[in-house]
XYZ file of C-alpha atoms in Angstrom:
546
model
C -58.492 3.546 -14.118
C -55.390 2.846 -12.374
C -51.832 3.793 -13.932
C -49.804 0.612 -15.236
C -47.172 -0.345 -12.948
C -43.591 0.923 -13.966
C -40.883 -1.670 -14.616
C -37.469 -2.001 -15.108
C -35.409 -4.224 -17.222
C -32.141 -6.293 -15.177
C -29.602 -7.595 -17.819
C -26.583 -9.474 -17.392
C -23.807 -11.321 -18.492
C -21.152 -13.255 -16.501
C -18.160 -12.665 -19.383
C -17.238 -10.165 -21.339
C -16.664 -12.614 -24.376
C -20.149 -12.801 -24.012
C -21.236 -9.542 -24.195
C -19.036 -9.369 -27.838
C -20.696 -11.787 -29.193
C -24.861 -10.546 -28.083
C -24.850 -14.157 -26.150
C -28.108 -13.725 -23.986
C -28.444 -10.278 -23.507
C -30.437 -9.901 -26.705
C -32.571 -12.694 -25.466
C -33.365 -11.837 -21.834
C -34.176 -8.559 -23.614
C -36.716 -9.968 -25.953
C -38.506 -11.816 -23.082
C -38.400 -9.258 -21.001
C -40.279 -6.683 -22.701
C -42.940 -9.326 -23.769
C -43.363 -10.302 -20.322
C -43.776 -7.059 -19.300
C -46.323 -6.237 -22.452
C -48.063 -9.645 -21.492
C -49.170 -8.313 -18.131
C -49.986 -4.264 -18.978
C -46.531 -3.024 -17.296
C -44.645 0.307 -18.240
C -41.356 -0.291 -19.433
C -39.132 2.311 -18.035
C -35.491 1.616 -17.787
C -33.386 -0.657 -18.937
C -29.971 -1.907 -16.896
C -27.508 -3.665 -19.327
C -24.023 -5.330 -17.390
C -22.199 -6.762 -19.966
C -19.343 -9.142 -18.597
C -19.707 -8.719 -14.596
C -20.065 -11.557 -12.198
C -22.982 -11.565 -9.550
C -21.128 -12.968 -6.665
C -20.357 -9.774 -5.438
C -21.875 -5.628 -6.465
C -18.825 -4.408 -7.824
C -21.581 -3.715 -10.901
C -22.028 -0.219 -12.263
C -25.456 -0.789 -13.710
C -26.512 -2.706 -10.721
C -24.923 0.094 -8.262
C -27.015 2.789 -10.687
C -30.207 0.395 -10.670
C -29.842 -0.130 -6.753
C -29.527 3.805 -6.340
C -32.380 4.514 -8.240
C -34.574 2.271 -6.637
C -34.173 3.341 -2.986
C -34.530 6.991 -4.351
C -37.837 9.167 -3.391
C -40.085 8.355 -5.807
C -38.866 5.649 -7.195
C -38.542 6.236 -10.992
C -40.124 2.191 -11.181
C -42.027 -0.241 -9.487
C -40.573 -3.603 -10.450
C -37.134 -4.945 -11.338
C -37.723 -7.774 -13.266
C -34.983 -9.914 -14.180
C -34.861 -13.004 -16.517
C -34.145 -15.670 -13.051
C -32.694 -14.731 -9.319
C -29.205 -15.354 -10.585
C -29.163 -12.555 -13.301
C -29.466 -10.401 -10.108
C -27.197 -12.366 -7.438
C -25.518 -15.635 -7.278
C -25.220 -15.018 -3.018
C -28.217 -15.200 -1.324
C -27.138 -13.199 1.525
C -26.512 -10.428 -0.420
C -29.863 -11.220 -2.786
C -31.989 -11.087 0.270
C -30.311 -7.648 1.712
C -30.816 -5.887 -1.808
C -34.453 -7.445 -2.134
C -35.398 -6.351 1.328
C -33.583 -2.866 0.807
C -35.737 -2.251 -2.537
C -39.165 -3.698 -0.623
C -38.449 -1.078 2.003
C -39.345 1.471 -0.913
C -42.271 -0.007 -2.002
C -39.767 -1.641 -5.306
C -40.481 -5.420 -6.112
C -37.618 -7.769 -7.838
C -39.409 -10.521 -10.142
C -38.531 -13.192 -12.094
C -40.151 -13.836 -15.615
C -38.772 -17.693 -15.361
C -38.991 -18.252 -11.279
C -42.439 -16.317 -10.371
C -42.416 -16.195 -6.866
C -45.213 -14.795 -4.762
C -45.053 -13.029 -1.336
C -46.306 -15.146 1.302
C -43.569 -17.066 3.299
C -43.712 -20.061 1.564
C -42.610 -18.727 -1.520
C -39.771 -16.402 0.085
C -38.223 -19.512 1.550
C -38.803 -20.973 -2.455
C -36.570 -17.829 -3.354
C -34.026 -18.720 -0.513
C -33.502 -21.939 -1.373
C -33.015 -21.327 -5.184
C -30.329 -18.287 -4.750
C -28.407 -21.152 -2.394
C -27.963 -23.830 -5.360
C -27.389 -20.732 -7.574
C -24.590 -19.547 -4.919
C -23.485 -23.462 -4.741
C -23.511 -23.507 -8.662
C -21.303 -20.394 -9.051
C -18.932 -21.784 -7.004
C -18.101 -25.049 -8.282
C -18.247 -23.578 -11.743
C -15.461 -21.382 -10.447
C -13.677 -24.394 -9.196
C -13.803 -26.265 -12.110
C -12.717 -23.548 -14.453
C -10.176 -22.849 -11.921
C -8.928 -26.381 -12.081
C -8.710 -26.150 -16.136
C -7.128 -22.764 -15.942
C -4.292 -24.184 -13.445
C -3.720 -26.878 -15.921
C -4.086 -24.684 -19.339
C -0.770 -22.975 -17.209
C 0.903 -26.111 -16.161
C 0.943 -27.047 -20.005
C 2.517 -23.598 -20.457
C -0.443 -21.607 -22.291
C -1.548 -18.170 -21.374
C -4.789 -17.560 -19.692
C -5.199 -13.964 -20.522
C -4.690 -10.290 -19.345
C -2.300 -8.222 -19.997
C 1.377 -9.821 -20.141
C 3.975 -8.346 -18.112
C 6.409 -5.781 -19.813
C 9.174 -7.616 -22.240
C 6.745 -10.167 -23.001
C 3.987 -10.529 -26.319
C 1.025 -13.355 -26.664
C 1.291 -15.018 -29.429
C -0.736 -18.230 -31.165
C 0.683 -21.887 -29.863
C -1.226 -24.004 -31.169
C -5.068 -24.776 -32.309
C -7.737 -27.338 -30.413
C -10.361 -27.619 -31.831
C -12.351 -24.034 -31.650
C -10.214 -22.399 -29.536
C -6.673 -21.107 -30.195
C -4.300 -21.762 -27.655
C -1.377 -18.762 -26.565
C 1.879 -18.345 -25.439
C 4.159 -15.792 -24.399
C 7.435 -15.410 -26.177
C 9.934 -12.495 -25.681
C 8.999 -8.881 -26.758
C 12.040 -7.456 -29.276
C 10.775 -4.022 -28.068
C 10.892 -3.967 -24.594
C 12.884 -6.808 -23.490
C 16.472 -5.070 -23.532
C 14.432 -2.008 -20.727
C 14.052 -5.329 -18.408
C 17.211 -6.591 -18.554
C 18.686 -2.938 -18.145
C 16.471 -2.341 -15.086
C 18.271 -5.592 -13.432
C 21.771 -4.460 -14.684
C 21.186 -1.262 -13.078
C 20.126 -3.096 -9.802
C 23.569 -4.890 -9.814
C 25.821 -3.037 -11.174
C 25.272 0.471 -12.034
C 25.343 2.422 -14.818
C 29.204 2.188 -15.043
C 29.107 5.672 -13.538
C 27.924 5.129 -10.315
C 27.731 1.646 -8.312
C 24.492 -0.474 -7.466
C 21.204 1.480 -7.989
C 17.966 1.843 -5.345
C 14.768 0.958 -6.781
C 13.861 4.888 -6.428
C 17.657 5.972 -8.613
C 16.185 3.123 -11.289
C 12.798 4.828 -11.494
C 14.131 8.372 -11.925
C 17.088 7.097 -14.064
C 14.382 5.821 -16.952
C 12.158 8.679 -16.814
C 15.286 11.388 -16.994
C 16.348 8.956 -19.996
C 12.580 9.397 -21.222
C 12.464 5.450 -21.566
C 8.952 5.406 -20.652
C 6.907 2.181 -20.401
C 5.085 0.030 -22.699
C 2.309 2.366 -22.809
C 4.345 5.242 -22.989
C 4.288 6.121 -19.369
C 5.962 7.049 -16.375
C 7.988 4.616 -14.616
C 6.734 4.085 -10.900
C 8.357 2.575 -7.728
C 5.995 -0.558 -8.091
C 6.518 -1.197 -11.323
C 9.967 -1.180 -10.900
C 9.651 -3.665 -7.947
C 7.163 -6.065 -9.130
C 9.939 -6.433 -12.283
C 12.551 -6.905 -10.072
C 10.851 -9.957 -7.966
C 8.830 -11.421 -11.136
C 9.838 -15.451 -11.748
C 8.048 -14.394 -15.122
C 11.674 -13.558 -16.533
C 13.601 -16.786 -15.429
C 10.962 -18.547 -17.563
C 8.725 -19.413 -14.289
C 5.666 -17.313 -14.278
C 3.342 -17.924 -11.482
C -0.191 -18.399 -12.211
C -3.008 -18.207 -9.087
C -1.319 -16.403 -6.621
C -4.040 -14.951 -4.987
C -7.042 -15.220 -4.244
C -9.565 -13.644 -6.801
C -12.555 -12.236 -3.981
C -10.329 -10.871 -1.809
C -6.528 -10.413 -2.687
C -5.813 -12.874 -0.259
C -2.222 -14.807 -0.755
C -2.752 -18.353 -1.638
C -1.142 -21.172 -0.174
C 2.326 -22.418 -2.489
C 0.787 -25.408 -3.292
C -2.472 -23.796 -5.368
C -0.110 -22.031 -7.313
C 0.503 -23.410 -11.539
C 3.961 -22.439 -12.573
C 3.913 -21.572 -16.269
C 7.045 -22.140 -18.457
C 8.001 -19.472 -20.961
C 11.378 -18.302 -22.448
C 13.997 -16.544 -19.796
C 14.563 -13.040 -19.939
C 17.348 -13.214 -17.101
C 19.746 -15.686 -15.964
C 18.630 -17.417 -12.573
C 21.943 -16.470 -11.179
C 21.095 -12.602 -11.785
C 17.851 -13.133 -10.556
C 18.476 -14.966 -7.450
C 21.174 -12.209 -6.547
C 18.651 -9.398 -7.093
C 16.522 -11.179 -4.753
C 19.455 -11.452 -1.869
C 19.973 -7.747 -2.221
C 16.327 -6.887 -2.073
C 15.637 -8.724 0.926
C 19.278 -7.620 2.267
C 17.594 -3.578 1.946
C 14.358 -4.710 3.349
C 13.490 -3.477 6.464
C 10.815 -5.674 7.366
C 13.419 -8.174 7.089
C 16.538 -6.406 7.971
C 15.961 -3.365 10.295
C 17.916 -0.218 10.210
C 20.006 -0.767 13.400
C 21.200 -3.688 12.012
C 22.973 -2.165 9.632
C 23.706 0.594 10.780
C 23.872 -0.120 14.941
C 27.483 0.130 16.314
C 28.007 -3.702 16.750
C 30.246 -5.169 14.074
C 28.726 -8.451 13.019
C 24.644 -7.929 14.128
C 23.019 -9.534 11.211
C 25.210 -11.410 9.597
C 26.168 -13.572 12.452
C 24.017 -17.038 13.586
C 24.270 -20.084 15.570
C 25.100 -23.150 13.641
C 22.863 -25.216 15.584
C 19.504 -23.367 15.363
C 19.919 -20.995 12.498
C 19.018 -18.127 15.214
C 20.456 -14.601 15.584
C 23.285 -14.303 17.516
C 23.027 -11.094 19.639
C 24.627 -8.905 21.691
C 25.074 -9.316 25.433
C 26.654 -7.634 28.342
C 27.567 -8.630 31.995
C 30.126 -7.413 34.555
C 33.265 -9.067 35.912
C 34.108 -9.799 39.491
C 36.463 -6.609 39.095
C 33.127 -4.509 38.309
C 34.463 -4.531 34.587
C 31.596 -4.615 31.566
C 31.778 -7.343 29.254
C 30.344 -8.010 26.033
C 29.991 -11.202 23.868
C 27.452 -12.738 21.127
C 24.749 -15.867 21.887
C 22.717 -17.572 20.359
C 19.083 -15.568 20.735
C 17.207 -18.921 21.059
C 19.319 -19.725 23.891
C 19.224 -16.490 25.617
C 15.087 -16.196 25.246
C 14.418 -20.077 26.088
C 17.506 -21.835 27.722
C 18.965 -25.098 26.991
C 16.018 -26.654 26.246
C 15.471 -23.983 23.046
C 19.657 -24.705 21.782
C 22.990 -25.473 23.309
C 24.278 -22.937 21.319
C 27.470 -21.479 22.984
C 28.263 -17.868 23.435
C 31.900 -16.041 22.390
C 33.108 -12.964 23.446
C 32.496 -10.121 21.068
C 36.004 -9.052 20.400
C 37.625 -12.181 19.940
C 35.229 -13.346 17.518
C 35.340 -9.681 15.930
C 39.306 -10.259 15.578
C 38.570 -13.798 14.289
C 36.504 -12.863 11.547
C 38.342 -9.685 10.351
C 41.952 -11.630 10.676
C 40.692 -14.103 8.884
C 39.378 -12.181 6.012
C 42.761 -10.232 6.063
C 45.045 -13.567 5.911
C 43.062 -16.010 3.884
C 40.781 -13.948 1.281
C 42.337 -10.162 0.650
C 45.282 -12.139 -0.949
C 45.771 -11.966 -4.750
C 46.010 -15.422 -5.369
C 42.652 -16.462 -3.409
C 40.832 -13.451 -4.894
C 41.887 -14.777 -8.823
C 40.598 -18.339 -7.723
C 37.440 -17.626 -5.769
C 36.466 -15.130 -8.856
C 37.566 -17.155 -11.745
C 33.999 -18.771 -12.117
C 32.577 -15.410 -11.700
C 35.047 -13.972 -14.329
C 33.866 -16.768 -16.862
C 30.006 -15.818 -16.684
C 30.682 -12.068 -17.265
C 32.932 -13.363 -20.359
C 29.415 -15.278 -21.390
C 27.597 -12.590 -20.686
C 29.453 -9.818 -22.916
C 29.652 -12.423 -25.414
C 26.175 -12.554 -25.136
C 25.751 -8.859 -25.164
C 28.346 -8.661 -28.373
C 25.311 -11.050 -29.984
C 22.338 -8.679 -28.930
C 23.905 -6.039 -30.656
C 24.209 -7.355 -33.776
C 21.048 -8.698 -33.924
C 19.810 -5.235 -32.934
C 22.002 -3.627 -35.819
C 20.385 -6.198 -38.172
C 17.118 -5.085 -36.662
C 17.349 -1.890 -37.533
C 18.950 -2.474 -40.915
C 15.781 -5.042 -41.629
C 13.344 -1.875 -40.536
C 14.896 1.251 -42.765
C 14.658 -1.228 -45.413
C 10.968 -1.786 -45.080
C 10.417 1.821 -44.417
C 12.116 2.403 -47.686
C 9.980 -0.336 -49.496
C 7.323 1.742 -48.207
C 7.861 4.973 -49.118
C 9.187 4.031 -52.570
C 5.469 2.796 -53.004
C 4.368 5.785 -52.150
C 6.313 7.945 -54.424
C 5.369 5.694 -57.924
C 1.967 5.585 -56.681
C 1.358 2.199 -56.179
C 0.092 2.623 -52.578
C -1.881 5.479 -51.296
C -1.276 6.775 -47.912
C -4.254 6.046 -45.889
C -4.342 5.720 -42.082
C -3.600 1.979 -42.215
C -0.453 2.529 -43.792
C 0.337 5.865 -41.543
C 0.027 3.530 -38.459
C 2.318 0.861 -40.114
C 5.317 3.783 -40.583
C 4.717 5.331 -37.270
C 4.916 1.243 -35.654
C 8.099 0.716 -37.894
C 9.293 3.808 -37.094
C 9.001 2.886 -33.371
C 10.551 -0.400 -33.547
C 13.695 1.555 -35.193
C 13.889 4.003 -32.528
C 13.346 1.421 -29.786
C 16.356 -0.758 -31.379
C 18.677 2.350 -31.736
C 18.168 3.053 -28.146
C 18.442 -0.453 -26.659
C 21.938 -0.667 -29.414
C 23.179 2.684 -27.731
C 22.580 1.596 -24.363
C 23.874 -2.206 -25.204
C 27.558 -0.421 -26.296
C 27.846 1.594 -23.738
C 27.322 -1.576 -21.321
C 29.928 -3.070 -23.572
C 32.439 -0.158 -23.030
C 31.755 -0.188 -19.285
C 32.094 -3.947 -18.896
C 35.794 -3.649 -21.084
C 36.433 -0.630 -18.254
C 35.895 -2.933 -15.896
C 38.482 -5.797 -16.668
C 39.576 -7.482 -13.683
C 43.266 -7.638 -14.320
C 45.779 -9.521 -11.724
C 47.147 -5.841 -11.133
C 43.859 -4.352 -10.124
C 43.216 -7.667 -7.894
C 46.297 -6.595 -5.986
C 45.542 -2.974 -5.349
C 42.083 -4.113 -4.312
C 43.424 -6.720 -1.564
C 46.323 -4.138 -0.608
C 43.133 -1.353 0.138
C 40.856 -3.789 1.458
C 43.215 -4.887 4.165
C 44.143 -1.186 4.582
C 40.467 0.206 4.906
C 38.779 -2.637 6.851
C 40.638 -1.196 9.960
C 39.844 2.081 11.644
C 43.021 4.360 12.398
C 41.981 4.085 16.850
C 41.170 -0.101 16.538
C 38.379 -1.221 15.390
C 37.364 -2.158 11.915
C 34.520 -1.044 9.436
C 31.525 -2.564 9.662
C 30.313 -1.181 5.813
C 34.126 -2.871 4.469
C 33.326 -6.312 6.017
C 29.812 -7.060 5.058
C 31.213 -6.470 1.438
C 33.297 -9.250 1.844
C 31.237 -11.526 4.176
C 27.545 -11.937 4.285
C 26.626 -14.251 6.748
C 28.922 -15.811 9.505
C 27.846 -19.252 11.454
C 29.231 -19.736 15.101
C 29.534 -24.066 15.845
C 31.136 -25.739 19.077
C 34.107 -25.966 16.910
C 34.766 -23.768 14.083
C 33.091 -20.512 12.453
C 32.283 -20.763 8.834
C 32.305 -17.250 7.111
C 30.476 -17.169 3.900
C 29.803 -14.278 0.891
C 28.674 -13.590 -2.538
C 31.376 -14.032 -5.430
C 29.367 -11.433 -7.366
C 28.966 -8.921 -4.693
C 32.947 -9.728 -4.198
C 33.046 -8.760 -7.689
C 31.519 -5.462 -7.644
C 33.100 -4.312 -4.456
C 36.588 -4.908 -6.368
C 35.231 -2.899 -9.623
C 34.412 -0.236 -7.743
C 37.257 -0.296 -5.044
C 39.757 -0.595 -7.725
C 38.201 2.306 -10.097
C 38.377 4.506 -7.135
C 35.400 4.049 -5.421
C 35.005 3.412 -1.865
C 34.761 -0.917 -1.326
C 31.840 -0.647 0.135
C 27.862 -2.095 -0.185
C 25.188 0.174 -0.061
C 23.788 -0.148 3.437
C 20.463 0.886 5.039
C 20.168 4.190 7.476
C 17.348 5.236 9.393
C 19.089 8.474 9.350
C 17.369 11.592 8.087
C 19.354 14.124 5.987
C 20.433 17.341 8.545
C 18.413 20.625 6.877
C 18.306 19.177 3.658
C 16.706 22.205 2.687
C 18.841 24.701 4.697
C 15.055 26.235 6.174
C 14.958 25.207 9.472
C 17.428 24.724 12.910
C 19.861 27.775 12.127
């Protein structure tokens, strides 16, 4: 008598809101195990993936089931799933995994698409795991399409939300309960501190790095929303979210491979600001300012005064550095337009300047026309006005932190006054419910604490007319060197980008970074901008080159 074959039992579900609710796994069980009864077979294993697509093997139990069955012996004979697209929905990939099993003597069968094993019925098995490839991908594209939409409308689609946000119910349609994401009392003020520190500093030191923002938190043990470590990319991907101007941006990327997505497949999703576009798009400048994909290091810190900031008003192209000799053998040096030099007068008719008299230009100009009290009070009165709004905004925060925590010791005293008569008992439920208050206070105490001492920096940092005359008095004084020459750091503080036309040169900078060069000039600091340096640190550990 010959020994039943072995089997083995496939299950799978696409969702994991399907596993949770037992939809079909319970099923293809049942009718597995009678098909397998029905025609004498052992039933051996059993491989349950609960909420994993089959367009691709990123599938533990299929991984484990695939393992095992190229193994020697084989633990099993058959897989038997409940159709071809339980095991794969891409019949490349189902024809290399049924071939790789048949190659150890393992069979894959269907109980509701029997297939045989002459050719006929292999193409039969081809052609159905193509419509079940073609299925799974429109289904995809239509839930896609619905998901883009569900965004457009403003509703969440799910996952995790980022940090400063909460999901909460919108509204109801039918069966399903549709979500939104409003501002997170706990964690929102940690956001908005990890931009202010960006900008502005701690009111100790000046602008901070996104490295100085990571280690700041963590020395302050304000850890993350799941109590955490703070990491570079974390910090980052906060920095450059549109989630906290109130634009989150929904399909992105693709979903098989990572793969960016063109701008027009991607749903914007309106939810409430966390930061002020105006902050935001300033973060943004300074990020891409520091990045040295975009900006490398010898731009900022090579020896010519105005590489990188300075472009041809015609083309929008670099305007480099070049050299050439005089009929008296002398050297020469002056900027042109880079499109010019590299393609002619066909690329742009951009003109060229010598480098020292547009050097002089710029820095004379910036001497005579801006570093003078009266222009410095106009240009920064709008500026001055949104730091008003924002301390009065600040001044608001506060209280309704102070009420915050006022609202929680009260319901912590409720709570333990029911305790003490009796009238509740102090089970685990109610243990969680103190320690969550209890975090809530702490979180609000710490967000208040930080909040006044932003306050107290920001009345530090007054801009009086008297401290807007000692800045343009320095700033004149320190944007020349003591042998000619001026400082390159000093000048890109006060001018960021500089546009060379037939006719005139337009200088152009940031009111805010204007700003915070005359905080920190005028509280003693050096009027400066961070800039970027390939430069390593000289035996930084005092161990090698003595």
């Amino acid at each position: 008598m010959t020994a039943p074959l072995r089997a083995a039992l496939y299950l799978r579900v696409s969702t994991a809101r399907q596993a949770e609710h037992d939809i079909s796994i319970p099923d293809q069980k049942r009718q597995g195990e009678a098909w397998c009864a029905a025609r004498g077979y052992e039933l051996v294993e059993t491989f349950i993936e609960a909420g994993a697509s089959a367009t691709n093997d990123r599938r533990p139990e299929f991984q484990r089931m695939i393992e095992a069955g190229i193994s020697k012996p084989a633990p099993f004979d058959v897989v038997v799933v409940h159709s071809f697209s339980r095991f794969f929905r891409d019949h490349f990939e189902l024809e290399f995994n049924v071939r790789k099993l048949a190659k150890n003597g393992v069979k894959l069968v269907s109980i509701t698409q029997e297939m045989g094993d002459d050719p006929m019925h292999v193409m039969m098995r081809q052609i159905m795991a193509l419509f079940d490839e073609y299925q799974s991908k429109e289904n995809a594209k239509h839930v896609l399409r619905a998901m883009n939409e569900n965004a457009r409308q403003g509703f969440w689609n799910g996952a995790l939300p980022p940090i400063g946000y909460r999901i909460v119910a919108a509204e109801q349609r039918g069966a399903k309960i549709k979500k939104k994401l409003e501002i997170d009392p706990l964690h929102a003020d940690t956001v908005r501190l990890i931009f202010r520190l960006f900008l502005e500093g701690d009111g100790v030191k000046g602008p901070m790095g996104v490295k100085a923002i990571t280690c700041y938190l963590n020395e302050r043990r304000l850890f993350t929303r799941d109590g955490g470590r703070w990491g570079l990319a974390q910090i980052h991907a906060i920095l450059t979210r549109t989630t906290y101007i109130g634009e989150h941006r929904f399909n992105t990327r693709s979903h098989k491979d990572r793969e960016k997505k063109p701008e027009s497949e991607v749903a914007i999703m309106a939810c409430p600001p966390l930061i002020d576009r105006d902050t935001f798009e300033a973060v943004q400048a300074r990020l891409k300012s520091r990045d040295p994909r975009m900006t490398p290091a010898r731009v900022t810190s090579g020896p010519t005064l105005l590489t990188g900031i300075c472009f041809c008003a015609k083309c929008g192209g670099a305007m480099t550095l070049r050299t050439g000799r005089g009929s008296a053998g002398g050297t020469y040096r002056y900027y042109t337009c880079s499109t010019k030099a590299r393609q002619g007068q066909t690329g742009c008719e951009g003109r060229s300047i010598p480098m020292d008299k547009l050097d002089d230009l710029v820095a004379h100009h910036l001497e005579d026309r801006l570093l003078q009290p009266e222009r410095l009070e106009t240009i920064l009165a709008s500026v001055l006005d949104r730091r008003q709004e924002r301390t009065e905004r600040r001044r608001e925060h506060l209280a309704e932190l102070h009420q915050r925590i006022a609202e929680t010791d009260q319901r912590l005293n409720r709570l333990y006054d029911a305790i003490e008569t009796g009238v509740a008992d102090l089970d685990e439920s109610l243990k969680e419910r103190i320690a969550g208050l209890k975090a809530i206070r702490e979180q609000a105490a710490s967000d208040a604490a930080r909040t006044e001492a932003a306050l107290g920096n920001a009345g530090n940092q007054a801009v009086s007319p008297d401290r807007v005359k000692a800045f343009a008095r320095v700033a004149r004084r320190r944007i020349r060197l003591a042998g000619g020459g001026y400082r390159r750091d000093h000048l890109r503080a006060l001018a960021q980008r500089i546009e060379v036309a037939d006719n005139e040169v337009r200088i152009m900078g940031s009111k805010s970074e204007l700003l915070r060069t005359l905080v920190a000039a005028s509280g003693g600091k050096s009027a400066t901008i961070g800039v970027q340096s390939s430069v390593l640190k000289w035996r930084a550990r005092q161990d090698s080159n003595l």
